[in-house]
XYZ file of C-alpha atoms in Angstrom:
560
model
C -127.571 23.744 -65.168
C -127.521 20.542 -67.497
C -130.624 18.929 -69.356
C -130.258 16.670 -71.607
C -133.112 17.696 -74.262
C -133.600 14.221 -75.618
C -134.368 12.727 -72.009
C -136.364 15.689 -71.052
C -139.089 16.175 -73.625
C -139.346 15.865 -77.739
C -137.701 18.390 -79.077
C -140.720 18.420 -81.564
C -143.193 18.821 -78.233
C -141.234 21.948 -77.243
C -142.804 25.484 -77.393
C -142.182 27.884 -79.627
C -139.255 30.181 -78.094
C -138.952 34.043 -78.836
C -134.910 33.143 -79.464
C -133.188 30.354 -79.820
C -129.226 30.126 -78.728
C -126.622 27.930 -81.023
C -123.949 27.615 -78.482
C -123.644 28.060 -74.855
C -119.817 29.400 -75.218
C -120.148 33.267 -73.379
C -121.534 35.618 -75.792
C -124.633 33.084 -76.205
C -124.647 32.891 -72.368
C -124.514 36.895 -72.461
C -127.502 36.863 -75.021
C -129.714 34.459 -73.086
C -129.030 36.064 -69.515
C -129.492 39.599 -70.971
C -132.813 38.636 -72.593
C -134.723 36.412 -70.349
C -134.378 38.904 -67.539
C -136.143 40.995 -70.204
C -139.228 38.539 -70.325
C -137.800 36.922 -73.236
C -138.564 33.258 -73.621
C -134.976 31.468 -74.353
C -133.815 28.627 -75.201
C -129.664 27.838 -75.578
C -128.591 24.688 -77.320
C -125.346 22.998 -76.847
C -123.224 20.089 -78.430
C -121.037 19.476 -75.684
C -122.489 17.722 -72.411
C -121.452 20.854 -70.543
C -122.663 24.624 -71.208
C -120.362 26.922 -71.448
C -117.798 26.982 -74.514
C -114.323 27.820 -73.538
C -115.397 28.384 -70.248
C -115.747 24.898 -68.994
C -113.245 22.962 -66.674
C -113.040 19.435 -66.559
C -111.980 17.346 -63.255
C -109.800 14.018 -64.019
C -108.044 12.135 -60.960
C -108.469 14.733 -58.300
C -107.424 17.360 -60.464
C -109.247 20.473 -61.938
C -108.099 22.071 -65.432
C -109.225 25.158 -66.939
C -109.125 25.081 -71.206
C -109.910 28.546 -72.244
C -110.080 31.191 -69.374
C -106.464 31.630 -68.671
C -106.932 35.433 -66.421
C -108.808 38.506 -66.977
C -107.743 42.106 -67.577
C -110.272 44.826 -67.370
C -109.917 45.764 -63.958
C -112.418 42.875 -62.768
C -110.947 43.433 -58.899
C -113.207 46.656 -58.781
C -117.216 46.913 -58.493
C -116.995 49.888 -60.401
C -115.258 48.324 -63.293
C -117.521 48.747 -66.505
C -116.001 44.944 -67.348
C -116.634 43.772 -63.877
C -120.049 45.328 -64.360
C -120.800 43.535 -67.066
C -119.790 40.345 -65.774
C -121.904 41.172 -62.755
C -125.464 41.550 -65.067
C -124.613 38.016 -67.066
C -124.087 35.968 -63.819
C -125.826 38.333 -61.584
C -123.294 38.974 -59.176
C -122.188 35.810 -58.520
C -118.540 35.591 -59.107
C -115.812 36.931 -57.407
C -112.043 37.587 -58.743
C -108.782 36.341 -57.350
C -106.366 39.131 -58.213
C -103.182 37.608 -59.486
C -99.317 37.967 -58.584
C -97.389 40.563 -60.490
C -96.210 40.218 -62.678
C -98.991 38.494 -64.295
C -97.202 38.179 -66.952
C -93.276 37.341 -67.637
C -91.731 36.975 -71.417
C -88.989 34.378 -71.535
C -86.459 34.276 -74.111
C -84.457 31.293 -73.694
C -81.990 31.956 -76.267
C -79.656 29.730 -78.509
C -76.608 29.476 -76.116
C -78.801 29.393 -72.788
C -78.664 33.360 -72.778
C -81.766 33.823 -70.941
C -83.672 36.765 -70.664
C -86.620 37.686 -68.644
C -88.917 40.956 -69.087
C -92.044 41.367 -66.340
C -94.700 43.165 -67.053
C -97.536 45.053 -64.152
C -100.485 46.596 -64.179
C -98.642 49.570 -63.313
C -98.199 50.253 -66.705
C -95.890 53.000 -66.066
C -93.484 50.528 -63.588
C -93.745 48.031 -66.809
C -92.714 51.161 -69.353
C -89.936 52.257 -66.800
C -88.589 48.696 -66.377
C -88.330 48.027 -69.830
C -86.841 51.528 -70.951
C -84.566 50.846 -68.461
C -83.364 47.193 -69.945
C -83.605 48.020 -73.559
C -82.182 51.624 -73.810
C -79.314 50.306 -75.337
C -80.929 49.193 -78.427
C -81.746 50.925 -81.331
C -84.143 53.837 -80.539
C -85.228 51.624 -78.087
C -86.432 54.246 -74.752
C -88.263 56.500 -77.528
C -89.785 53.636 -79.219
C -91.019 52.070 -76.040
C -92.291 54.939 -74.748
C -94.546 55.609 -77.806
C -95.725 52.343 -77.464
C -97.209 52.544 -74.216
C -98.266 55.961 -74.981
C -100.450 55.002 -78.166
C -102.639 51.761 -76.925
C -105.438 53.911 -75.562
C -105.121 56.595 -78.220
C -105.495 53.489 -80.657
C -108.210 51.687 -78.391
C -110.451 55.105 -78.195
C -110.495 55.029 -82.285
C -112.083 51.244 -82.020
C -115.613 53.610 -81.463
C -117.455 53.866 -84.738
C -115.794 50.260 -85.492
C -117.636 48.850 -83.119
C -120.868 51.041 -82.900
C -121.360 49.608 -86.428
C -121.858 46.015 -85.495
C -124.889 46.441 -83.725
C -126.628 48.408 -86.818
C -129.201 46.677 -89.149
C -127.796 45.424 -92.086
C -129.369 48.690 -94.327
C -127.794 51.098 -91.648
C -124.526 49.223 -91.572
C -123.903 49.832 -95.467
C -125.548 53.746 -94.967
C -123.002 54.804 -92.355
C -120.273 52.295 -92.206
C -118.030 54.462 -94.590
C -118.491 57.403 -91.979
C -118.290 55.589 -88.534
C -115.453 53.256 -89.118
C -113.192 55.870 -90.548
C -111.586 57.194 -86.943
C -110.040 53.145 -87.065
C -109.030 53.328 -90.346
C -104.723 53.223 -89.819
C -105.401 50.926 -86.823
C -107.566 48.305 -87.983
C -106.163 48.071 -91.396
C -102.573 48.323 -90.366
C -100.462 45.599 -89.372
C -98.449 45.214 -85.993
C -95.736 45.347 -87.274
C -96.544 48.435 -89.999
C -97.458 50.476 -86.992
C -94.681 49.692 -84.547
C -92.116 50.440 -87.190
C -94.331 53.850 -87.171
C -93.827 54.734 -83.494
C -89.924 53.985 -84.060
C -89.415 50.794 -83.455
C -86.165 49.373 -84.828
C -85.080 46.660 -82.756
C -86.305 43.176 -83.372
C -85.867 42.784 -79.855
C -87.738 45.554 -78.226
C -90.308 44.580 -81.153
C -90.424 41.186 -80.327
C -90.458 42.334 -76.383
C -93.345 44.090 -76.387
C -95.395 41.521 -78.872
C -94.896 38.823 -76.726
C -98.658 37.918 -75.688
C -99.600 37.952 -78.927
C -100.439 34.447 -78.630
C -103.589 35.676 -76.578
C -105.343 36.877 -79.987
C -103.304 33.896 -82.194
C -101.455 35.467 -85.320
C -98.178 37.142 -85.283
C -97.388 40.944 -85.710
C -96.433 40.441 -89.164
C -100.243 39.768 -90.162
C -102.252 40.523 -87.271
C -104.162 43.940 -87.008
C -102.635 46.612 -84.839
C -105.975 47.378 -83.192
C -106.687 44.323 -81.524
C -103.089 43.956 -80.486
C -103.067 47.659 -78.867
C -106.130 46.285 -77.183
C -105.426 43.676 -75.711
C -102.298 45.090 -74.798
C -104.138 47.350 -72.766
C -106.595 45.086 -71.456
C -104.220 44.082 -68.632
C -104.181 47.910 -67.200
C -104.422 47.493 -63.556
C -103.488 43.668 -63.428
C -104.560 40.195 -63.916
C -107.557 38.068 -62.140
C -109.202 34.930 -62.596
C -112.773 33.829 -61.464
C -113.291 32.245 -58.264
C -113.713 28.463 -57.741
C -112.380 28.266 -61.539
C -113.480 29.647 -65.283
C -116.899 27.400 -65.396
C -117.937 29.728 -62.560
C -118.929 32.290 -65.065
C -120.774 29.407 -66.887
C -122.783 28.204 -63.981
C -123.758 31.942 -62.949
C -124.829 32.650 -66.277
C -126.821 29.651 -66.294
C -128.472 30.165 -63.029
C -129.924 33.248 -64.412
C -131.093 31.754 -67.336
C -132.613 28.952 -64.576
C -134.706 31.570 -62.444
C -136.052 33.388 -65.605
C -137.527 30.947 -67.134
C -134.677 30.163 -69.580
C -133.316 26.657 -70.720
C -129.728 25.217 -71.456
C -130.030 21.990 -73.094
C -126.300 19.581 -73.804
C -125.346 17.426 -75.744
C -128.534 19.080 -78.181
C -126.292 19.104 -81.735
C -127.758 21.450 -84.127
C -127.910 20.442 -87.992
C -129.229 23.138 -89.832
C -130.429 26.655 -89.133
C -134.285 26.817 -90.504
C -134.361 29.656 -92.931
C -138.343 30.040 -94.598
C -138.953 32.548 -96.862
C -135.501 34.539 -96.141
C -136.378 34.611 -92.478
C -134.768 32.366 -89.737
C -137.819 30.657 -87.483
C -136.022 28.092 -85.470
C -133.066 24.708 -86.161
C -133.055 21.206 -86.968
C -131.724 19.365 -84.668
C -129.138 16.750 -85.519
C -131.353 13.644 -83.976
C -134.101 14.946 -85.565
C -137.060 17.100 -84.395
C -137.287 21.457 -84.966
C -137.072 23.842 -82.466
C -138.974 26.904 -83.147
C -138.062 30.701 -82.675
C -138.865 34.117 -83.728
C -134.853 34.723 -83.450
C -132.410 32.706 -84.262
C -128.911 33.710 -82.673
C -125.342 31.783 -83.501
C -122.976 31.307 -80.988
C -120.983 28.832 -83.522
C -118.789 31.421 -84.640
C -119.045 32.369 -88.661
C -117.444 29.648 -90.091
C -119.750 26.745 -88.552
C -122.676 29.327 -89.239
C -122.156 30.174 -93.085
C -120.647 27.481 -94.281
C -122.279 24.499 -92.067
C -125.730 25.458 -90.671
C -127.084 27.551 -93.487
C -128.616 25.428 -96.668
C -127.088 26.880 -100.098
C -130.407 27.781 -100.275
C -130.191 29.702 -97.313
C -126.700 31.319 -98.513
C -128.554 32.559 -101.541
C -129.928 35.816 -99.184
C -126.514 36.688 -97.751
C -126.023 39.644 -99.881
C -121.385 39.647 -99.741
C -120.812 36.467 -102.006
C -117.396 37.393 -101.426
C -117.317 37.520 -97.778
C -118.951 33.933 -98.194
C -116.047 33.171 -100.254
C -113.548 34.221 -98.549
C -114.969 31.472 -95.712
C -114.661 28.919 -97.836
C -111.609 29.975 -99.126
C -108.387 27.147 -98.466
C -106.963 27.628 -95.497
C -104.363 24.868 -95.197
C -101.763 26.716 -97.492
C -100.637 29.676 -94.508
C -98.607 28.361 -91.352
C -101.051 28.121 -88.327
C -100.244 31.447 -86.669
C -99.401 33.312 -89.730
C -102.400 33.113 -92.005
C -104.663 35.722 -93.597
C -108.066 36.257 -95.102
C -110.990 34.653 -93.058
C -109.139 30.834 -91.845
C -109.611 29.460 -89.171
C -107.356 30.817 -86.037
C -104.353 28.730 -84.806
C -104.675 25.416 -82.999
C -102.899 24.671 -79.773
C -101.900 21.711 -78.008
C -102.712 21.786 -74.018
C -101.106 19.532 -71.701
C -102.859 19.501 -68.443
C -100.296 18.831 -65.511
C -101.313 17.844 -62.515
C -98.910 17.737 -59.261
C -98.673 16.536 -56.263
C -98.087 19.616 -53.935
C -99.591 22.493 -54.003
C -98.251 25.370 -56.290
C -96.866 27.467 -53.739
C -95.103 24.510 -52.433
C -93.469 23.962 -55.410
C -92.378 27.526 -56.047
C -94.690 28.142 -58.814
C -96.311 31.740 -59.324
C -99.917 32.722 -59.855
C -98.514 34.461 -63.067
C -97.573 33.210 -66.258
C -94.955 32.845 -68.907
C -95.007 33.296 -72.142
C -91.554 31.111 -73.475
C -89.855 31.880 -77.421
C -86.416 31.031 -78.520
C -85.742 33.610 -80.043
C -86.654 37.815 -80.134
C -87.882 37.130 -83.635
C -91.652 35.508 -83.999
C -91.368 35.520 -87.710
C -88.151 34.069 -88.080
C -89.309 31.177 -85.247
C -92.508 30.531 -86.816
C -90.997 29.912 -90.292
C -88.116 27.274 -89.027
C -91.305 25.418 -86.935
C -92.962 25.034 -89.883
C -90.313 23.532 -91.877
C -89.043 21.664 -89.235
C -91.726 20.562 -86.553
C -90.734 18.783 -83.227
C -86.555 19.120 -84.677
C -86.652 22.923 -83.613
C -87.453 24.658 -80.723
C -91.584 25.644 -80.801
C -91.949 28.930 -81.753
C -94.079 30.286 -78.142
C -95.542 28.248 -75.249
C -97.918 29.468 -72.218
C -97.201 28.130 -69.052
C -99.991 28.789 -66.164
C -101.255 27.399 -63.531
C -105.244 27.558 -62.586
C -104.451 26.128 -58.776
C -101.607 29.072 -58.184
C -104.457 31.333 -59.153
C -107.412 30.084 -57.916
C -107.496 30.982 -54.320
C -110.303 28.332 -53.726
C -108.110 25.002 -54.963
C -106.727 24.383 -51.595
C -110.162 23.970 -49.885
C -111.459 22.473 -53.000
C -108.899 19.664 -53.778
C -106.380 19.746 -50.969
C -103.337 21.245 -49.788
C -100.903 19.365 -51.496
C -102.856 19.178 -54.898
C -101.976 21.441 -58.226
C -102.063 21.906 -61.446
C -100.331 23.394 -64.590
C -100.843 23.747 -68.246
C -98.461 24.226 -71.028
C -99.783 25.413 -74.275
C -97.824 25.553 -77.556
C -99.690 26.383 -81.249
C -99.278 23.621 -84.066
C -100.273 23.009 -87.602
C -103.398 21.309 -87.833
C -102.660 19.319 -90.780
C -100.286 17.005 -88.577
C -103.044 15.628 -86.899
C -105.833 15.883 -89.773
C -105.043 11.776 -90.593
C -106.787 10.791 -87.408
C -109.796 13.334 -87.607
C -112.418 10.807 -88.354
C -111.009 8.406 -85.402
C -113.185 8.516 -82.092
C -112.045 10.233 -78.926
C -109.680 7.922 -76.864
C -109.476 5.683 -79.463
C -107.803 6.444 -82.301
C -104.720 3.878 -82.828
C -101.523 3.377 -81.124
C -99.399 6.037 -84.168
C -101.842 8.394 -83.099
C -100.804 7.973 -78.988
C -97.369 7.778 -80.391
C -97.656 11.225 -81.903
C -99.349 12.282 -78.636
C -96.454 10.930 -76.556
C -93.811 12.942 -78.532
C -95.328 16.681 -78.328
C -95.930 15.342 -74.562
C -92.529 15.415 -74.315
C -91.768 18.794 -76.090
C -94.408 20.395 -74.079
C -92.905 18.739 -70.952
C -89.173 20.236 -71.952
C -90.223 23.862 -71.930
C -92.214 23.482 -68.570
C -88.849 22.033 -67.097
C -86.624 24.668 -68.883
C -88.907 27.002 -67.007
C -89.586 25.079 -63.920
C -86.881 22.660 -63.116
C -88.304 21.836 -59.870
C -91.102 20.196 -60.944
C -89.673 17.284 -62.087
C -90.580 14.253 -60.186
C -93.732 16.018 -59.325
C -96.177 15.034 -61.901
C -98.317 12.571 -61.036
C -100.903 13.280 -63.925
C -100.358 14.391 -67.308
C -102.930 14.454 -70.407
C -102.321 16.205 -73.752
C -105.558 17.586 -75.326
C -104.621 18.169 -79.374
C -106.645 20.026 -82.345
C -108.730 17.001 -82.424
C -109.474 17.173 -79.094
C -110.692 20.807 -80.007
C -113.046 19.833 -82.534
C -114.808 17.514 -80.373
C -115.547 19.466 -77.399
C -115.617 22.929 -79.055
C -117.444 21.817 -82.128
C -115.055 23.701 -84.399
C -113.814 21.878 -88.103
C -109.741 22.983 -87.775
C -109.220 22.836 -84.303
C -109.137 26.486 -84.036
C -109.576 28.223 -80.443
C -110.001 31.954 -81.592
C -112.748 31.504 -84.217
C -111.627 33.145 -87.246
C -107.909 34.409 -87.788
C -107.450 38.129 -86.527
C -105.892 38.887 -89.962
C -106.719 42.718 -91.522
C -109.171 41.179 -93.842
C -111.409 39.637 -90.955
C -110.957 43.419 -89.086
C -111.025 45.602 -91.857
C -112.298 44.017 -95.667
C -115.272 41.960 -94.088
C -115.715 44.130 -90.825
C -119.668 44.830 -91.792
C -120.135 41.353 -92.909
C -118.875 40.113 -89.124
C -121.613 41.934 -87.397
C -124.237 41.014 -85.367
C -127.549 40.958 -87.640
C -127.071 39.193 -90.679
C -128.852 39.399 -94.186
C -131.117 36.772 -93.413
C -134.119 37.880 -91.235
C -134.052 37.128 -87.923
C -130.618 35.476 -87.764
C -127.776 37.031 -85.573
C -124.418 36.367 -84.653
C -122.390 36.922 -81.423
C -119.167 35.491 -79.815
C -115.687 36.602 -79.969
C -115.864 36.478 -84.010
C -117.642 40.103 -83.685
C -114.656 41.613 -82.025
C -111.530 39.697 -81.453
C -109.766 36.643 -79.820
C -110.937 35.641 -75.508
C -113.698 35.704 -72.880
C -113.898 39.495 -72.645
C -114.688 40.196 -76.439
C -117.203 37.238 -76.162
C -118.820 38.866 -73.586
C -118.788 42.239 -75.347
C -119.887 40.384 -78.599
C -123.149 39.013 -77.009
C -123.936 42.517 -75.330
C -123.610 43.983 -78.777
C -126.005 40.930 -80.428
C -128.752 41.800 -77.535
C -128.378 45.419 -78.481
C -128.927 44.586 -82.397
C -131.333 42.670 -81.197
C -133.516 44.512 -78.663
C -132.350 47.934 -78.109
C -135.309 48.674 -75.478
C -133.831 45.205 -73.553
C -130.212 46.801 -73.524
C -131.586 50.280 -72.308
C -132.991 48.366 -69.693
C -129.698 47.156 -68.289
C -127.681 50.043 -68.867
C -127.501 51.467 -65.177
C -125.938 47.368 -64.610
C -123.655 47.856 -67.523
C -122.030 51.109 -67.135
């Protein structure tokens, strides 16, 4: 559902609406559908010419590309999945799963002497568990150590309770009983990955570097990341991998046609400037062509660095209560190495080069699952030689997957002998930051030079991986941490909002919830939980609770 708000009507002749969406990414999709199917008049604003966030897919010379939805965990295969559930009550039932090929996931370690190894990994976590014990008994500790691994990611996961609970609490409540409620996830939230593997026994860098491969999915290594959101995401892939029908921007468009038959409205390309604050109470935003949009609620969707530090007036900053929290935002963030950063920066960046090829997938021997591709057993030790190096070393992890191998409607959509792939590798933004002012598509011939080389990086690991495909491609684009900024509407081309370092998940924990010190002004997205498209979903069911608690009783029996 597109309207373009300038075309449509003034924004200054629009009504007032009981909440107004920044964002059309999931959680403010969650937040709208919830609501409106609540009688709640709602309106969702987005800067992008297509709704949806992360979510969106783009089409370019017969070829479709997802950019953020890569698969699913959760059990999303099953009806009776609470994920699948909730999925269900934000696009009401409208999207079906493709379950994936197992493995779903494979880590590669390509080695300095062309020692390849290859671990798989199932939703049988147990056949996982087994297969590894099996491979890396021989290293230190390494069956005992694996074993306790496996064995503590839903003992970790059910301590995440209270942690979360708190997040949907009023701001007075929140400081009352945080102390109390959070303290089961104290020694997982505040813990590194690392700290807590070397805990359960874990002495060899490469079972530890084994069974941290995806952590790429949440963007910061194990050396600085929080356990907690590692052990769940590690989880999350119980029972294997899925991805949405006809493509990620399904979700988007079911979403949206819930909004559409409730009365709700998604404008695009509808740039906010400022978030109205009057007399410590949020009552609507200025938009960026001028005109104000009115609301009794006022919910973000911008994640909480575009929020604090770009939509709220220093006037407006005056009523947030943790100056130091608001600090730590503004803090610089250019000094850590992009995947290995702390305090409240921006996530990593990533380059994606969209593939596309002229057979189909299967055709070209290509699984539905993916690969996650490092050099070397030791993330640390990779990151820190990328950094001083760049394109003269090997990069430190790349994601190879491909949306037409997993999308069982590509072939009826786009062909038979149509697919697609995407590589994904993180960089620093600061190597692109000279060309951040330069328009899209046009922004000089050193920037397409500088393109053209991590093309060819990119295109190395895919044919390390997948020798086959060469002479296949017959469509290539490279989307960079500029490209990022312009469609996503971020500042440091950062895809996971705010780093998942122990400061965002443990020091400023209260600050990152959903109701904020200024009245009538909420947050939601993945920056209330963690990194992906499930935690933005379960970020915008949390904002709807903080913000109507009768309007989430009301959908429980769809939600659990």
């Amino acid at each position: 559902m597109k309207h373009n708000i300038y075309t449509e009507r003034k924004s200054k002749d629009l009504p007032i609406f009981d909440v107004v969406i920044v964002g059309s990414g999931l959680g403010g999709l969650t937040v709208g559908s919830l609501l409106c199917r609540r009688g709640y008049k709602v309106c969702i604003l987005e800067q992008h010419d297509q709704a949806g966030g992360c979510l969106h897919t783009f089409e370019e010379k017969g070829y479709e590309f997802d950019v953020g939805l890569h698969y699913i965990g959760g059990n999303v295969g099953s009806k009776w999945s609470p994920l699948r559930k909730a999925f269900d009550a934000v696009t009401g039932g409208r999207v079906e799963w493709c379950k994936m090929e197992e493995p779903y996931d494979k880590a590669v370690c390509t080695g300095e002497y062309g020692d390849k190894e290859e671990f798989e990994f199932f939703g049988d976590y147990g056949k996982t568990r087994d297969g590894l014990v099996e491979r890396l008994k021989g290293e230190e500790n390494g069956e005992k150590s694996i074993r306790n691994f496996f064995a503590s990611l839903d003992r970790s996961t059910t301590r995440l309770g209270g942690w979360l609970f708190v997040k949907v609490l009023s701001p007075f409540l929140r400081r009352l009983l945080s102390p109390f409620l959070t303290l089961p996830a104290h020694g997982v939230m505040n813990t590194t990955t690392t700290d807590f593997m070397t805990y359960l026994g874990v002495r060899s860098t490469k079972v530890h570097g084994v069974l941290t491969y995806l952590f790429g999915d949440y963007g910061l290594g194990p050396d600085e990341s929080a356990w907690g959101v590692h052990a769940a995401v590690s989880g999350h892939w119980k029972g294997g991998a899925f991805y949405p029908y006809g493509g990620s921007s399904a979700l988007a468009m079911g979403a949206c046609e819930v909004l559409r038959m409730n009365g709700g409205k998604v404008f695009v390309k509808a740039r906010v400037k400022e978030i109205l604050v009057e007399g410590g109470r949020a009552g609507g935003v200025v938009m960026e062509k001028g005109g104000v949009i009115r609301g009794k609620i006022v919910v973000s969707d911008a994640g909480a660095r575009n929020t604090y530090l770009k939509l709220l007036s220093p006037k407006s900053l005056e009523h947030v209560k943790d100056k130091e929290f608001l600090g730590a935002l503004k803090a610089d963030d250019e000094k850590d190495l992009a995947l290995n950063k702390s305090g409240l920066a921006p996530s990593c960046t990533l380059l994606n080069l969209f593939c596309g090829l002229d057979d189909s997938a299967a055709n070209l021997g290509i699984p539905a699952g993916n690969a996650w591709v490092v050099p070397g057993w030791d993330h640390k030790d990779n990151f820190s030689k990328f950094s001083e190096k760049g394109l003269e070393c090997e990069l430190p992890v790349t994601f190879i997957g491909s949306n037409s191998a997993k999308d069982h409607s590509y072939e009826r959509r786009f062909g038979k002998h149509r697919g697609s792939i995407m590589v994904l590798a993180p960089v620093e933004y600061k190597w692109f930051s000279d060309w951040e002012s330069g328009r899209v598509h046009a922004r000089g011939a050193d920037y397409d030079a500088l393109k053209e080389k991590w093309t060819k990086a990119l295109l190395r690991k895919l044919y390390q991986l997948y020798p086959q495909l060469e002479g296949h491609i017959t469509y290539m684009d490279l989307g960079t941490p500029l490209s990022n900024n312009h469609y996503l509407g971020v500042s440091r081309g950062e895809v996971y909002g705010l780093t998942h370092s122990l400061e965002r998940t443990w020091k400023y924990k209260d600050a990152l919830s959903a109701q904020t010190d200024i009245k009538g002004l909420y947050l939601t997205g993945q920056d209330l939980m963690s990194a992906g498209v499930s935690a933005a979903l379960m970020g915008g069911i949390m904002t709807t609770a903080a913000i109507s608690k009768w309007a989430i009783l009301s959908h429980v029996h769809n939600l659990v």
